[in-house]
Structure formats: structure tokens, C-alpha cells
C-alpha positions in Angstrom: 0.0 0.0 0.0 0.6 3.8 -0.6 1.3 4.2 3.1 3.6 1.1 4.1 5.9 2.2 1.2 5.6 5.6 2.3 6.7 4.4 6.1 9.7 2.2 4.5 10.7 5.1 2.7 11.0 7.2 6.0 13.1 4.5 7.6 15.4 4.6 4.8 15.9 7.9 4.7 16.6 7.7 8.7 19.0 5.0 8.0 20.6 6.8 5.7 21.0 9.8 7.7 22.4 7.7 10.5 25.1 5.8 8.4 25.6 9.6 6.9 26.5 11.3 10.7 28.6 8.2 12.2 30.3 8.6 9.3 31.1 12.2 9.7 31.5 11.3 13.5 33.9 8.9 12.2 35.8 11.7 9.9 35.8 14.2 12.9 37.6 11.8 15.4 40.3 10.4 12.7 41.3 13.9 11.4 41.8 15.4 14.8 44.5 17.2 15.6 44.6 18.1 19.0 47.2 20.7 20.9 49.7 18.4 22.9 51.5 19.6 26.4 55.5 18.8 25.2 57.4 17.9 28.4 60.4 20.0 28.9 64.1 18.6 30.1 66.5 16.5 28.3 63.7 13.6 27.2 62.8 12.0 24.2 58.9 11.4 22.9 56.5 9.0 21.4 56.1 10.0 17.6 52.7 8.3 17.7 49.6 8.2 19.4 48.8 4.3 20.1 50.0 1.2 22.0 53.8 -0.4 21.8 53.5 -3.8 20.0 57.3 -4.8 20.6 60.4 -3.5 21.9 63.4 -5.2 20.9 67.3 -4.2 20.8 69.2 -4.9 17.3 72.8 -5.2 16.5 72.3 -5.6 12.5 73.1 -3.3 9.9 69.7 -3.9 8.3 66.4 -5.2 10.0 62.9 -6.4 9.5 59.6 -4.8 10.9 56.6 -6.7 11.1 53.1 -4.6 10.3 50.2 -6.6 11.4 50.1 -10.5 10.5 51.0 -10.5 7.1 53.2 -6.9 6.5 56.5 -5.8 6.9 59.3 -3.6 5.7 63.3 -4.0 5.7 65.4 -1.1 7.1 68.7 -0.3 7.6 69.6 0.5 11.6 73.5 0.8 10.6 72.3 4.4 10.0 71.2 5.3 13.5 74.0 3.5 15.1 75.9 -0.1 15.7 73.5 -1.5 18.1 69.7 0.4 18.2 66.5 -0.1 20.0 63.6 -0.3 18.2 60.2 0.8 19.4 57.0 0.2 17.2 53.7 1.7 17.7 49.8 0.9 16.3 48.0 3.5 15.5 44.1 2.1 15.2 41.3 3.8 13.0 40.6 5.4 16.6 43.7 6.9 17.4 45.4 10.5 16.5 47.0 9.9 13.1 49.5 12.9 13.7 53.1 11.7 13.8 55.9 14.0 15.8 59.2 14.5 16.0 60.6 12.8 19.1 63.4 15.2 20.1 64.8 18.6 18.8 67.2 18.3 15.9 67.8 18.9 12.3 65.8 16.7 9.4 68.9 14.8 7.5 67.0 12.7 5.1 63.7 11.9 4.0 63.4 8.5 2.1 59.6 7.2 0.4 59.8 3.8 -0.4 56.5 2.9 -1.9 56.5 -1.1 -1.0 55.0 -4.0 -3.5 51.7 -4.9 -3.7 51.5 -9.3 -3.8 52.4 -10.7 -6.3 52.7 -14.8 -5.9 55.6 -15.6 -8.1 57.6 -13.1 -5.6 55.5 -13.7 -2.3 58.8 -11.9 -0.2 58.9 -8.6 -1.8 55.2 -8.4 -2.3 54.2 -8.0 1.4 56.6 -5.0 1.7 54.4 -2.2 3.0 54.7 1.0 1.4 57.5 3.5 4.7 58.3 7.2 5.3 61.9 7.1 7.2 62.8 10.4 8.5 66.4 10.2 10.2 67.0 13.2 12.5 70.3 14.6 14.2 70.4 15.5 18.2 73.6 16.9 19.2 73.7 14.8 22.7 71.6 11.5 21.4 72.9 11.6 17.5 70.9 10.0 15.3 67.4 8.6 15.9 65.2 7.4 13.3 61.1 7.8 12.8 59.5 5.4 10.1 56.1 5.8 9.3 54.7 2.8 8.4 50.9 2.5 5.9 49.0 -0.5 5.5 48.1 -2.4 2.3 44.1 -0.8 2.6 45.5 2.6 3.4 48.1 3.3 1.4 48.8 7.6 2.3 51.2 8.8 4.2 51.7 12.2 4.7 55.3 13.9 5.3 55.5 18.0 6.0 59.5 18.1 6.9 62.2 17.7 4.1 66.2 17.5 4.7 67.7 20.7 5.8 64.7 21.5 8.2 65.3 21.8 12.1 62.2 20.7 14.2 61.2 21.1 17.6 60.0 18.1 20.0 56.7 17.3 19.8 56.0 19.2 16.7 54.7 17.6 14.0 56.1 16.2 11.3 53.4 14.8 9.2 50.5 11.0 9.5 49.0 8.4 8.5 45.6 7.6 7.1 43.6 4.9 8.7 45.0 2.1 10.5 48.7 2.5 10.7 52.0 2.0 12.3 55.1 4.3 13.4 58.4 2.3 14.3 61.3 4.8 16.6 64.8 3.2 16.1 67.2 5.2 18.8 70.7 4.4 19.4 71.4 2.1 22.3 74.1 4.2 23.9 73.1 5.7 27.4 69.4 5.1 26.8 67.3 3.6 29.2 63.9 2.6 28.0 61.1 4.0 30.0 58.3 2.6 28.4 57.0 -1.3 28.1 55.3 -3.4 25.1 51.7 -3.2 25.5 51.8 0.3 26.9 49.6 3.3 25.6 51.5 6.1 24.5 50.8 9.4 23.5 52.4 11.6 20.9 54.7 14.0 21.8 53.8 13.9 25.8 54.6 10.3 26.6 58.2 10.2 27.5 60.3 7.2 25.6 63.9 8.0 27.7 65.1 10.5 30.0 68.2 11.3 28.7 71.4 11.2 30.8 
């Protein structure tokens, strides 16, 4: 009857409308970008909003990172130093997507290596995920290392620092869209780890190390 479709047709429309603002809900609490309080003293921070999936100390020139259950990128940790810890973080639909520099320095690289999609005759190379690695230079720590990290599904990563550019800690130095991953390879050298795997972290407050 006129009237039944005409009552369907109203609970349609109020579906639609409610799909339409958790959406936008959705949008609004992914894109935020909120102010952060940046601890002061000799310290270095999380780059990421999220929790710590693994900690693990390395004394390889070059490295593997797993990204979920099936991801992963090679890296070189020769760069930072001879032996390196490595920190990684998840970032979840749900979390800030802002990445930040850890510690004040000066940007001396900038590398985008855009991964392999799969590929079965080459099933290796074809679960590299697309990286961002931003190597920094800290008079007192050297060099530390920020590699931002995009999943098969979500394949943007943004960057706003290029080589050259001195950054502050805690500002911002670019994200990730949608669910995501941010690995921090420090050198090993007078750093004491002050933070745990399974640990919630926030960027650019959560303190990583005090430094010595």
C-alpha cells in the first residue's frame, strides 16, 4: 500500500541519515588534531599516538619490521647507530594519526619507499608495505630514526619536513591515514627505556627515555 511504502521510505531515509553522521563522526575523530603539552628537560617522545606492539634491541646493519600479521618492511639500523633499539607503535582507526618529532634536531634525510603490492611468483617482496623514514640529528643523542609505516588498505602517508629542516620536540612532522603503524629506532648508547610493550603512548607527551 501507498502508506507502508511511504513508512519504509521514512526508515530509509533515517538510515541513511544515520550511516551519513557516524560517518562524519567517524571523519571528525580520525582527522583530529589536538594541541599536545611537550614535556620539557632533556627527554625523548613518542612519535605516535597508540600502544607499543614490541620493543626489541638490534645489532644488525639492516632489520625487518613486522606490520600486522602479514606486513612488513626491511630497514637499515646501521644508519642510527651499531646496536639500536627499536620501538613500534599501532595506530588504530581510533587513534590521533598525527606523527611528531621525538626530540629537537635537524631533518637529514627523508626517504619514500612505496612497497609491493602481492604478487605470488615473488610472495617476499610483495608483502613490503609501502614506509616514510625520517632520520633526525640530536647533538647529545645523534641520530634517531622515525619510520612511518601504511598499511596495504591505506596506502597515504603524509610527510610535511624535508632535509635541511630543524624541528622542535613534539612538533609535528606529518600522518598516516587509517590504520597504521610508526616504528622509533634510537641508538642504544646511554638510553634507558622508559616505556613497556603493551603500553599506551601518547604523541609527543609520553616520555620514551630520560636522557642522561
Amino acid at each position: 500500500s501507498i502508506a507502508s511504502n511511504s513508512i519504509n521510505m521514512v526508515w530509509l531515509a533515517i538510515v541513511f541519515i544515520l550511516i551519513l553522521l557516524l560517518l562524519a563522526l567517524f571523519l571528525l575523530n580520525f582527522y583530529r588534531n589536538p594541541e599536545r603539552k611537550i614535556p620539557h628537560g632533556n627527554n625523548i617522545v613518542s612519535p605516535a599516538d597508540g600502544k607499543i606492539i614490541c620493543i626489541f634491541n638490534v645489532k644488525r646493519d639492516r632489520i625487518r619490521i613486522n606490520k600486522g600479521f602479514l606486513g612488513k618492511i626491511e630497514t637499515l639500523a646501521k644508519d642510527v647507530a651499531k646496536e639500536c633499539y627499536v620501538i613500534s607503535i599501532f595506530m588504530s582507526p581510533f587513534d590521533v594519526h598525527v606523527n611528531r618529532a621525538p626530540l629537537d634536531g635537524k631533518i637529514i634525510s627523508v626517504k619514500n619507499d612505496k612497497g609491493e603490492y602481492f604478487a605470488a611468483f615473488n610472495l617476499k617482496n610483495s608483502l613490503m608495505n609501502e614506509k616514510n623514514e625520517i632520520i633526525m640529528e640530536n647533538k647529545k643523542v645523534g641520530k634517531v630514526k622515525v619510520i612511518q609505516i601504511a598499511g596495504f588498505l591505506a596506502r597515504r602517508i603524509i610527510c610535511i619536513v624535508s632535509r635541511g629542516e630543524k624541528v622542535n620536540k613534539g612538533q609535528r612532522v606529518g600522518g598516516i591515514l587509517l590504520g597504521s603503524q610508526v616504528s622509533l629506532i634510537l641508538p642504544a648508547r646511554k638510553i634507558e627505556l622508559i616505556v613497556r610493550a603493551g603500553q599506551r603512548v601518547i604523541g609527543g607527551e609520553t616520555i620514551i627515555t630520560n636522557l642522561k
